Coordinates of N, CA and C in Angstrom, one line a residue:
M787 N 17.3 -7.5 52.2 CA 15.9 -6.5 52.7 C 15.1 -5.0 51.8
L788 N 13.8 -6.2 51.5 CA 13.4 -5.2 50.9 C 12.6 -3.6 51.6
N789 N 12.6 -2.6 51.2 CA 12.1 -0.6 51.7 C 11.1 -0.6 51.4
G790 N 10.4 -1.0 52.1 CA 8.4 -0.7 52.9 C 7.9 -2.1 52.4
P791 N 6.9 -2.2 52.2 CA 5.8 -2.8 52.2 C 5.6 -3.2 51.0
V792 N 5.8 -4.8 51.1 CA 4.9 -5.4 49.5 C 3.8 -5.6 49.1
N793 N 2.9 -5.4 48.6 CA 1.4 -5.1 47.9 C 2.0 -6.8 46.9
P794 N 0.5 -7.2 47.4 CA 0.5 -8.6 46.5 C -0.1 -7.9 45.4
S795 N 0.5 -8.8 44.6 CA -0.2 -8.3 42.5 C -1.6 -8.1 42.7
W796 N -2.4 -8.9 43.0 CA -3.8 -8.1 43.3 C -4.0 -7.8 43.3
M797 N -3.1 -6.1 44.1 CA -3.6 -5.1 45.2 C -2.7 -4.4 44.1
C798 N -2.0 -4.4 43.6 CA -1.1 -3.8 42.4 C -2.3 -3.3 41.3
A799 N -2.6 -4.7 40.9 CA -4.0 -4.2 39.8 C -4.8 -3.3 40.0
R800 N -5.4 -3.4 41.1 CA -6.5 -3.3 41.9 C -6.7 -2.3 41.9
E801 N -5.2 -1.1 42.5 CA -4.4 0.0 42.5 C -4.7 1.1 40.9
K802 N -3.9 0.5 39.8 CA -4.0 0.7 38.6 C -5.4 0.4 37.8
G803 N -6.1 0.5 38.4 CA -7.4 -0.5 37.4 C -7.4 -1.4 36.4
I804 N -6.3 -2.7 36.6 CA -6.4 -3.1 34.9 C -6.6 -4.4 36.0
S805 N -6.3 -5.4 35.6 CA -7.1 -7.5 36.3 C -5.5 -7.6 36.3
E806 N -5.7 -8.4 36.8 CA -4.2 -9.1 37.2 C -3.8 -10.0 36.6
Q807 N -4.3 -11.1 35.5 CA -3.7 -11.4 34.7 C -3.1 -10.4 33.2
T808 N -3.0 -9.3 33.3 CA -2.8 -8.2 32.5 C -1.6 -7.3 33.4
F809 N -1.2 -7.5 34.7 CA -0.4 -7.1 35.5 C 0.8 -8.1 35.2
H810 N 0.6 -9.1 35.5 CA 1.1 -10.4 34.8 C 1.7 -10.7 33.5
R811 N 1.1 -10.1 32.8 CA 1.4 -10.0 31.5 C 2.8 -9.6 31.2
W812 N 1.8 -8.0 31.1 CA 2.8 -7.2 32.2 C 4.1 -7.3 32.4
K813 N 4.5 -8.4 33.2 CA 5.3 -8.1 33.9 C 6.3 -9.2 33.8
R814 N 6.1 -10.1 32.8 CA 6.8 -11.4 31.9 C 7.1 -10.8 30.9
Q815 N 5.8 -9.3 30.4 CA 6.8 -8.8 29.1 C 8.0 -7.8 29.6
F816 N 7.4 -7.2 30.0 CA 8.6 -5.1 30.7 C 9.6 -6.1 32.1
G817 N 9.2 -6.4 33.3 CA 9.5 -7.1 34.2 C 11.4 -6.0 34.2
M818 N 12.2 -7.4 33.4 CA 12.7 -8.0 33.1 C 14.0 -6.3 31.9
L819 N 13.4 -5.6 31.2 CA 13.8 -4.9 30.6 C 13.9 -3.4 31.3
P820 N 15.4 -2.7 31.7 CA 15.2 -1.3 32.0 C 14.6 -0.7 32.2
Q821 N 13.7 0.6 32.1 CA 13.0 1.7 31.8 C 13.2 1.7 30.8
D822 N 14.0 1.9 30.8 CA 15.2 3.6 29.6 C 13.8 2.0 28.0
Q823 N 14.8 1.1 28.0 CA 14.6 -0.1 26.9 C 12.6 -0.3 27.1
A824 N 12.4 -0.6 27.9 CA 10.8 -0.7 27.9 C 10.6 0.0 27.4
K825 N 10.3 1.5 27.4 CA 10.2 2.5 27.5 C 9.9 2.6 25.7
R826 N 11.2 2.4 25.5 CA 11.7 2.4 23.9 C 10.7 1.0 22.9
L827 N 10.5 0.6 23.6 CA 9.7 -0.9 23.5 C 8.3 -0.3 23.0
K828 N 7.8 0.3 23.6 CA 6.0 0.5 23.3 C 6.6 1.7 22.3
E829 N 7.0 2.2 22.7 CA 8.1 3.2 21.5 C 7.6 2.8 19.9
L830 N 8.8 1.8 20.3 CA 8.4 1.2 18.7 C 7.1 0.5 18.4
E831 N 6.7 0.0 19.2 CA 5.2 -0.8 19.1 C 4.3 -0.1 18.4
K832 N 4.4 1.0 19.2 CA 3.0 2.1 18.6 C 3.7 2.3 17.3
E833 N 4.3 2.6 17.1 CA 5.1 3.5 16.0 C 4.9 2.3 14.5
N834 N 5.0 0.6 14.9 CA 5.1 -0.4 14.3 C 3.0 -0.5 14.1
A835 N 2.5 -0.4 14.5 CA 0.9 -0.4 14.9 C 0.2 0.9 13.4
R836 N 1.2 1.9 13.8 CA 1.0 2.9 13.5 C 1.4 2.9 11.4
L837 N 2.2 2.4 11.3 CA 2.5 1.7 9.5 C 2.1 0.9 9.2
K838 N 1.1 -0.5 10.2 CA 0.8 -0.8 9.6 C -0.4 0.1 8.7
R839 N -1.1 0.6 9.3 CA -2.4 1.4 9.2 C -2.3 2.1 8.1
L840 N -1.4 3.0 8.3 CA -1.0 3.6 7.0 C -0.7 2.9 5.1
L841 N 0.1 1.2 5.5 CA 0.6 0.7 4.7 C -1.1 0.4 4.6
A842 N -2.2 -0.1 5.3 CA -3.3 -0.8 4.9 C -4.5 0.5 3.9
D843 N -4.0 1.5 3.9 CA -4.4 2.8 4.1 C -4.2 2.4 2.4
E844 N -2.9 2.9 2.1 CA -2.3 2.5 0.8 C -2.5 2.0 0.2
I845 N -2.4 0.7 1.0 CA -3.0 -0.8 -0.2 C -4.3 -0.8 -1.1
L846 N -5.6 -0.3 0.3 CA -6.6 0.5 -0.1 C -7.0 1.1 -1.3
G847 N -5.7 2.7 -1.2 CA -6.3 3.4 -2.1 C -5.3 2.5 -3.3
K848 N -4.8 1.8 -3.6 CA -4.7 1.5 -4.6 C -5.4 1.4 -5.2
E849 N -6.2 -0.4 -4.8 CA -6.7 -1.6 -5.3 C -8.1 -0.4 -5.2
L850 N -9.0 1.0 -4.8 CA -9.8 1.6 -5.2 C -9.2 2.5 -6.5
L851 N -8.0 3.2 -6.8 CA -7.4 3.6 -7.9 C -7.5 2.2 -9.0
K852 N -6.8 1.0 -9.0 CA -6.7 -0.1 -10.1 C -8.9 -0.3 -10.1
E853 N -9.7 0.0 -9.3 CA -10.3 -1.1 -9.9 C -11.3 1.0 -10.8
A854 N -10.8 1.1 -10.8 CA -11.7 3.2 -11.7 C -10.5 2.8 -12.2
L855 N -9.9 2.7 -12.3 CA -9.5 3.3 -13.9 C -9.3 1.6 -15.6
E856 N -10.0 0.6 -14.1 CA -10.8 -1.1 -15.0 C -11.6 -0.2 -15.6
K857 N -13.1 0.6 -15.2 CA -13.8 0.7 -14.9 C -13.7 2.6 -16.7
S858 N -12.8 2.8 -16.1 CA -12.4 3.9 -16.9 C -12.5 3.8 -18.0
C859 N -11.8 2.6 -18.5 CA -11.3 1.4 -19.7 C -12.4 0.5 -20.2
E860 N -12.9 0.9 -20.1 CA -13.8 -0.3 -20.4 C -15.1 0.4 -21.3
P861 N -14.7 -0.6 -22.8 CA -15.7 0.4 -24.1 C -16.6 0.2 -23.6
R862 N -17.6 2.3 -24.0 CA -18.5 2.5 -24.3 C -19.5 1.5 -24.8
P863 N -20.9 1.6 -24.5 CA -21.3 0.5 -25.1 C -22.5 2.1 -25.6
Q864 N -22.3 1.5 -27.4 CA -22.3 2.4 -28.4 C -23.9 3.6 -28.1
A865 N -24.3 4.5 -28.3 CA -25.4 4.6 -28.4 C -26.0 4.5 -30.0
P866 N -26.9 4.6 -29.9 CA -28.2 4.3 -30.9 C -27.8 5.5 -32.1
D867 N -28.3 4.9 -33.0 CA -28.1 6.0 -34.3 C -29.1 6.9 -34.2
R868 N -28.9 7.8 -33.6 CA -30.6 8.7 -33.7 C -31.5 8.9 -35.3
R869 N -31.2 8.6 -36.0 CA -31.6 9.1 -37.5 C -32.8 7.7 -37.3
Y870 N -33.0 6.8 -36.0 CA -33.9 5.8 -36.5 C -34.4 6.3 -35.0
L871 N -34.6 7.1 -34.2 CA -35.7 6.6 -32.9 C -36.6 8.1 -33.0
C872 N -36.6 8.8 -34.0 CA -37.7 8.6 -34.5 C -38.6 8.5 -35.6
E873 N -39.7 8.0 -35.8 CA -40.7 7.6 -37.3 C -40.8 8.8 -38.1
P874 N -39.7 8.3 -38.8 CA -40.1 9.5 -40.3 C -41.1 10.5 -40.4
G875 N -42.5 9.8 -40.1 CA -43.4 10.7 -40.2 C -43.6 12.4 -38.9
L876 N -42.5 12.3 -38.3 CA -42.8 12.2 -36.9 C -41.7 13.6 -36.4
M877 N -40.3 13.6 -37.2 CA -39.5 14.8 -37.5 C -39.7 16.3 -37.7
Q878 N -39.7 16.9 -37.1 CA -39.7 18.3 -37.4 C -39.2 19.1 -38.6

């Protein structure tokens, strides 16, 4: 026997402000897990997303440093010889 009235899934979803599809997806994903395990799974998913962002930032930083190093190691163009910049009669 159930204790209390049973709401259809669409009513539960509406009360929580989510779509019925989201409700069923969450129910399928977390419905069989005890509450503490579902909470731990959610925490691990958040941590995983954070670590993925950190890794992406590190990879981007490494690529930027590599590009900067390549540019700084390129030979600089030779400056023209200053003796030939002015015509002989114009130098003071």
